[in-house]
Amino acid sequence: MTQTTTPPKAPAAKSEQDYGDDPTAVRDTDHYQAEYVQGFVEKWDELIDWDGRAASEGQFFIDLLRERGKETVLDAAAGTGFHSVQLMKAGFNVTTVDGSAEMLAKAFENGRKRGLILNTVLADWRWLNRNLVGKFDAIVCLGNSFTHLHDERDRRRTLAEFYAALKHDGILILDQRNYDSILDHGFDSKHKYYYCGDQVTAAPEYVDDSLARFKYEFPDGSAYYLNMFPLRKKYTTDLMKQVGFSNVKTYGDFQENYDDHEPDFFIHVAEKSYDG
């Protein structure tokens, strides 16, 4: 069993990302672990800016969960632990999951600095339930993480694993970039809500219908990349429903009413069961 309350041991850290001779040809779900090299992980909090992120999203996720009476939450894409920490501070019982040992170790460290001991699980979403004990009231999969899945079979399998990990009346909260706007109109993000670090830039270097290659540049001149799949909003919500979720409601940058072009991010709230 991989559930633990001690820091996960990361494998020997790599210092540089490796995309081979043709970076835009790397469209493989399994490559995500190699993308989060130690140097990138150590700079991730500069990109997020915890204080800025907390101010921008406010009580949005906390209120969603409280309004629905949820208590146990699986943070399925914990990254460096921002949402796990926010939810624990708000009184939720949180299990912290990530597929990157480096990220999970950083999340544990960030929690400990704030007087919290994160209950961490190192797991690949596609085999999530092999590593979990019990069912959850809610799963949050945030930070555009779902778009690391390049193959539709991986996306379907992951959503099925999320569905299985939820209680009968559980909810899934999943976000994604507004790739519709990027694909149809080009990139014009204001980084107002999600990536709040004012000295960091995050923008696509290359985009086509099956790849969004983002470049992240930091004040010290370093740069890192992520190759992601540009999911359209309707595709994502349709896939959720096909897997079994119902009553999928989508917010744009935390707002109920929005013009489809305007938001930087969409946030989908999907119910496992619906009495309507």
Short mmCIF file of C-alpha atoms in Angstrom, two decimals:
data_model
loop_
_atom_site.label_atom_id
_atom_site.label_comp_id
_atom_site.label_asym_id
_atom_site.label_seq_id
_atom_site.Cartn_x
_atom_site.Cartn_y
_atom_site.Cartn_z
CA MET A 1 0.00 0.00 0.00
CA THR A 2 1.39 3.43 -0.94
CA GLN A 3 -0.70 5.61 1.35
CA THR A 4 1.61 7.43 3.73
CA THR A 5 1.97 10.32 6.12
CA THR A 6 5.70 10.62 5.60
CA PRO A 7 7.36 12.33 2.65
CA PRO A 8 7.43 10.11 -0.45
CA LYS A 9 10.92 9.27 -1.63
CA ALA A 10 11.56 10.64 -5.08
CA PRO A 11 13.75 8.76 -7.53
CA ALA A 12 17.10 10.24 -8.48
CA ALA A 13 16.23 13.77 -9.58
CA LYS A 14 16.83 14.84 -13.16
CA SER A 15 18.01 18.39 -13.65
CA GLU A 16 16.89 18.94 -17.24
CA GLN A 17 13.85 18.11 -19.30
CA ASP A 18 14.39 15.91 -22.34
CA TYR A 19 12.02 16.08 -25.31
CA GLY A 20 14.43 14.61 -27.84
CA ASP A 21 15.16 16.06 -31.26
CA ASP A 22 11.56 17.01 -32.03
CA PRO A 23 9.77 18.34 -28.92
CA THR A 24 6.43 18.77 -30.68
CA ALA A 25 6.41 15.05 -31.51
CA VAL A 26 6.21 14.13 -27.80
CA ARG A 27 2.50 13.44 -27.31
CA ASP A 28 2.62 10.65 -24.77
CA THR A 29 0.76 10.50 -21.46
CA ASP A 30 3.62 8.62 -19.79
CA HIS A 31 6.04 11.48 -20.43
CA TYR A 32 4.50 13.66 -17.69
CA GLN A 33 6.76 12.31 -14.95
CA ALA A 34 9.86 13.27 -16.93
CA GLU A 35 8.54 16.80 -17.42
CA TYR A 36 8.49 17.60 -13.71
CA VAL A 37 12.23 17.60 -13.12
CA GLN A 38 13.44 18.81 -9.74
CA GLY A 39 14.38 22.28 -10.98
CA PHE A 40 10.89 22.85 -12.38
CA VAL A 41 9.23 21.56 -9.22
CA GLU A 42 11.31 23.90 -7.06
CA LYS A 43 10.13 26.87 -9.15
CA TRP A 44 6.47 25.85 -9.38
CA ASP A 45 5.42 27.96 -6.40
CA GLU A 46 6.91 31.03 -8.08
CA LEU A 47 4.52 30.38 -10.95
CA ILE A 48 1.47 29.88 -8.75
CA ASP A 49 2.19 32.51 -6.05
CA TRP A 50 0.19 30.98 -3.18
CA ASP A 51 -0.96 34.31 -1.76
CA GLY A 52 -2.02 35.61 -5.16
CA ARG A 53 -3.80 32.38 -6.01
CA ALA A 54 -5.65 32.32 -2.69
CA ALA A 55 -6.82 35.89 -3.21
CA SER A 56 -7.93 35.29 -6.81
CA GLU A 57 -10.03 32.17 -6.24
CA GLY A 58 -11.24 33.07 -2.76
CA GLN A 59 -13.64 30.55 -1.21
CA PHE A 60 -14.83 29.13 -4.54
CA PHE A 61 -13.90 25.47 -4.04
CA ILE A 62 -14.50 25.54 -0.30
CA ASP A 63 -17.99 26.94 -0.82
CA LEU A 64 -18.81 24.40 -3.55
CA LEU A 65 -17.88 21.54 -1.25
CA ARG A 66 -19.57 22.93 1.84
CA GLU A 67 -22.81 23.71 0.00
CA ARG A 68 -22.99 20.04 -0.99
CA GLY A 69 -22.12 18.75 2.48
CA LYS A 70 -18.84 17.12 1.41
CA GLU A 71 -16.20 16.19 3.98
CA THR A 72 -13.68 13.75 2.48
CA VAL A 73 -11.80 15.11 -0.52
CA LEU A 74 -9.26 13.53 -2.85
CA ASP A 75 -6.90 16.12 -4.31
CA ALA A 76 -6.00 14.09 -7.39
CA ALA A 77 -3.47 16.47 -8.94
CA ALA A 78 -1.89 17.98 -5.87
CA GLY A 79 1.20 19.50 -7.45
CA THR A 80 3.01 21.39 -4.71
CA GLY A 81 0.01 21.10 -2.39
CA PHE A 82 -1.77 24.44 -2.66
CA HIS A 83 -5.34 23.10 -2.74
CA SER A 84 -4.66 20.30 -0.28
CA VAL A 85 -3.44 22.89 2.23
CA GLN A 86 -6.33 25.30 1.58
CA LEU A 87 -8.91 22.54 1.98
CA MET A 88 -7.30 21.12 5.11
CA LYS A 89 -7.20 24.58 6.67
CA ALA A 90 -10.93 24.85 5.91
CA GLY A 91 -11.59 21.63 7.83
CA PHE A 92 -11.88 19.02 5.07
CA ASN A 93 -10.40 15.54 5.39
CA VAL A 94 -7.99 15.53 2.44
CA THR A 95 -6.01 12.80 0.71
CA THR A 96 -3.23 14.24 -1.44
CA VAL A 97 -2.39 12.43 -4.69
CA ASP A 98 0.07 13.08 -7.49
CA GLY A 99 1.83 10.98 -10.10
CA SER A 100 5.11 12.86 -9.67
CA ALA A 101 7.15 11.85 -6.64
CA GLU A 102 9.02 15.17 -6.83
CA MET A 103 5.77 17.14 -6.72
CA LEU A 104 4.38 15.03 -3.90
CA ALA A 105 7.51 15.48 -1.79
CA LYS A 106 7.30 19.25 -2.32
CA ALA A 107 3.61 19.22 -1.34
CA PHE A 108 4.43 17.39 1.88
CA GLU A 109 7.18 19.92 2.63
CA ASN A 110 4.83 22.84 1.94
CA GLY A 111 2.21 21.37 4.24
CA ARG A 112 4.71 20.79 7.03
CA LYS A 113 5.89 24.41 6.79
CA ARG A 114 2.29 25.42 7.48
CA GLY A 115 1.86 23.06 10.42
CA LEU A 116 -0.02 20.38 8.46
CA ILE A 117 0.80 16.73 7.79
CA LEU A 118 -0.51 15.78 4.36
CA ASN A 119 -1.83 12.26 3.81
CA THR A 120 0.02 11.58 0.55
CA VAL A 121 -0.46 8.89 -2.09
CA LEU A 122 1.81 8.42 -5.09
CA ALA A 123 -0.45 7.13 -7.86
CA ASP A 124 -1.08 7.15 -11.58
CA TRP A 125 -4.70 8.14 -12.22
CA ARG A 126 -5.20 5.28 -14.66
CA TRP A 127 -4.73 2.79 -11.80
CA LEU A 128 -5.85 5.13 -9.03
CA ASN A 129 -7.98 2.73 -7.02
CA ARG A 130 -5.16 0.23 -6.58
CA ASN A 131 -3.60 2.72 -4.19
CA LEU A 132 -6.59 4.13 -2.34
CA VAL A 133 -8.52 3.02 0.74
CA GLY A 134 -12.23 3.84 0.90
CA LYS A 135 -14.45 6.18 -1.11
CA PHE A 136 -14.56 9.97 -1.19
CA ASP A 137 -17.26 12.64 -1.10
CA ALA A 138 -15.42 14.67 -3.72
CA ILE A 139 -12.45 14.60 -6.06
CA VAL A 140 -10.72 17.76 -7.23
CA CYS A 141 -8.44 17.58 -10.27
CA LEU A 142 -7.13 21.09 -10.77
CA GLY A 143 -4.33 23.07 -12.38
CA ASN A 144 -5.08 21.99 -15.97
CA SER A 145 -3.69 18.61 -14.99
CA PHE A 146 -6.21 16.47 -16.86
CA THR A 147 -4.77 17.72 -20.14
CA HIS A 148 -1.58 15.76 -19.47
CA LEU A 149 -3.54 12.77 -20.81
CA HIS A 150 -2.81 12.62 -24.54
CA ASP A 151 -4.76 9.45 -25.38
CA GLU A 152 -8.55 9.23 -25.22
CA ARG A 153 -8.33 5.76 -23.67
CA ASP A 154 -6.28 7.26 -20.84
CA ARG A 155 -8.84 10.03 -20.35
CA ARG A 156 -11.75 7.58 -20.27
CA ARG A 157 -9.93 5.25 -17.92
CA THR A 158 -9.00 8.10 -15.59
CA LEU A 159 -12.56 9.42 -15.42
CA ALA A 160 -13.78 5.88 -14.75
CA GLU A 161 -11.25 5.58 -11.91
CA PHE A 162 -12.44 8.90 -10.48
CA TYR A 163 -16.05 7.73 -10.75
CA ALA A 164 -15.24 4.49 -8.93
CA ALA A 165 -13.38 6.32 -6.15
CA LEU A 166 -16.42 8.47 -5.32
CA LYS A 167 -19.28 7.68 -2.99
CA HIS A 168 -22.69 7.21 -4.61
CA ASP A 169 -23.47 10.94 -4.37
CA GLY A 170 -19.93 12.19 -4.92
CA ILE A 171 -18.81 15.04 -7.14
CA LEU A 172 -15.82 15.61 -9.41
CA ILE A 173 -14.40 19.12 -9.82
CA LEU A 174 -12.07 19.25 -12.80
CA ASP A 175 -10.58 22.26 -14.53
CA GLN A 176 -8.86 22.94 -17.85
CA ARG A 177 -7.48 25.82 -19.81
CA ASN A 178 -9.81 27.50 -22.29
CA TYR A 179 -8.28 25.68 -25.24
CA ASP A 180 -11.28 26.59 -27.40
CA SER A 181 -10.21 30.20 -27.27
CA ILE A 182 -6.53 29.36 -27.82
CA LEU A 183 -7.29 27.15 -30.84
CA ASP A 184 -9.88 29.45 -32.40
CA HIS A 185 -8.59 32.94 -31.54
CA GLY A 186 -5.01 32.61 -30.29
CA PHE A 187 -3.54 33.00 -26.82
CA ASP A 188 -4.27 36.15 -24.81
CA SER A 189 -4.31 34.99 -21.19
CA LYS A 190 -4.09 37.66 -18.49
CA HIS A 191 -2.93 35.15 -15.81
CA LYS A 192 -5.39 36.83 -13.48
CA TYR A 193 -6.54 33.78 -11.55
CA TYR A 194 -4.38 30.69 -11.86
CA TYR A 195 -0.76 31.56 -12.47
CA CYS A 196 -0.33 34.65 -10.36
CA GLY A 197 3.45 34.96 -10.19
CA ASP A 198 4.07 38.42 -11.63
CA GLN A 199 7.68 37.71 -12.62
CA VAL A 200 6.88 34.49 -14.49
CA THR A 201 5.51 34.04 -18.00
CA ALA A 202 3.49 31.05 -19.18
CA ALA A 203 2.46 30.91 -22.82
CA PRO A 204 2.10 28.36 -25.61
CA GLU A 205 5.12 27.99 -27.86
CA TYR A 206 3.30 25.68 -30.25
CA VAL A 207 -0.36 24.71 -30.67
CA ASP A 208 -2.25 22.39 -33.00
CA ASP A 209 -5.37 20.25 -32.59
CA SER A 210 -3.57 17.60 -30.54
CA LEU A 211 -0.77 19.49 -28.79
CA ALA A 212 -0.35 22.62 -26.70
CA ARG A 213 3.32 23.04 -25.81
CA PHE A 214 3.61 25.64 -23.04
CA LYS A 215 6.80 27.44 -22.10
CA TYR A 216 7.34 28.69 -18.53
CA GLU A 217 10.02 31.36 -18.11
CA PHE A 218 11.39 32.45 -14.74
CA PRO A 219 13.24 35.58 -13.56
CA ASP A 220 16.60 33.80 -13.41
CA GLY A 221 16.40 33.07 -17.14
CA SER A 222 15.47 29.41 -16.78
CA ALA A 223 12.71 27.93 -18.92
CA TYR A 224 10.69 24.72 -18.71
CA TYR A 225 8.02 23.17 -20.90
CA LEU A 226 4.87 21.08 -20.69
CA ASN A 227 3.33 19.21 -23.62
CA MET A 228 -0.43 18.93 -23.12
CA PHE A 229 -3.51 17.97 -25.09
CA PRO A 230 -5.77 20.96 -25.96
CA LEU A 231 -9.13 19.65 -24.78
CA ARG A 232 -12.19 21.52 -25.96
CA LYS A 233 -14.84 22.27 -23.36
CA LYS A 234 -17.66 20.33 -25.00
CA TYR A 235 -15.44 17.31 -25.54
CA THR A 236 -14.54 17.22 -21.85
CA THR A 237 -18.12 17.56 -20.59
CA ASP A 238 -19.39 15.00 -23.11
CA LEU A 239 -16.69 12.55 -22.00
CA MET A 240 -17.68 13.00 -18.37
CA LYS A 241 -21.27 12.16 -19.20
CA GLN A 242 -20.28 9.15 -21.32
CA VAL A 243 -18.34 7.72 -18.37
CA GLY A 244 -21.40 8.10 -16.13
CA PHE A 245 -21.30 11.56 -14.56
CA SER A 246 -24.41 13.71 -14.80
CA ASN A 247 -25.53 17.28 -14.35
CA VAL A 248 -22.16 18.74 -15.41
CA LYS A 249 -22.01 22.47 -14.71
CA THR A 250 -19.18 24.58 -16.09
CA TYR A 251 -17.88 27.84 -14.64
CA GLY A 252 -15.60 30.29 -16.44
CA ASP A 253 -12.89 31.72 -14.16
CA PHE A 254 -15.13 31.00 -11.14
CA GLN A 255 -18.14 32.75 -12.68
CA GLU A 256 -21.49 31.18 -13.58
CA ASN A 257 -22.10 33.58 -16.46
CA TYR A 258 -19.40 34.25 -19.01
CA ASP A 259 -18.63 34.63 -22.69
CA ASP A 260 -16.95 31.44 -23.92
CA HIS A 261 -13.95 33.37 -25.27
CA GLU A 262 -13.20 35.32 -22.08
CA PRO A 263 -12.18 32.85 -19.33
CA ASP A 264 -8.63 31.59 -19.01
CA PHE A 265 -9.94 28.42 -17.35
CA PHE A 266 -13.11 26.34 -17.29
CA ILE A 267 -14.11 24.54 -14.09
CA HIS A 268 -16.43 21.54 -14.50
CA VAL A 269 -18.50 20.28 -11.57
CA ALA A 270 -19.90 16.80 -12.30
CA GLU A 271 -22.19 14.71 -10.11
CA LYS A 272 -21.97 10.94 -9.82
CA SER A 273 -25.73 10.72 -9.35
CA TYR A 274 -28.47 13.17 -10.12
CA ASP A 275 -31.96 13.26 -8.68
CA GLY A 276 -33.59 15.51 -11.22
#
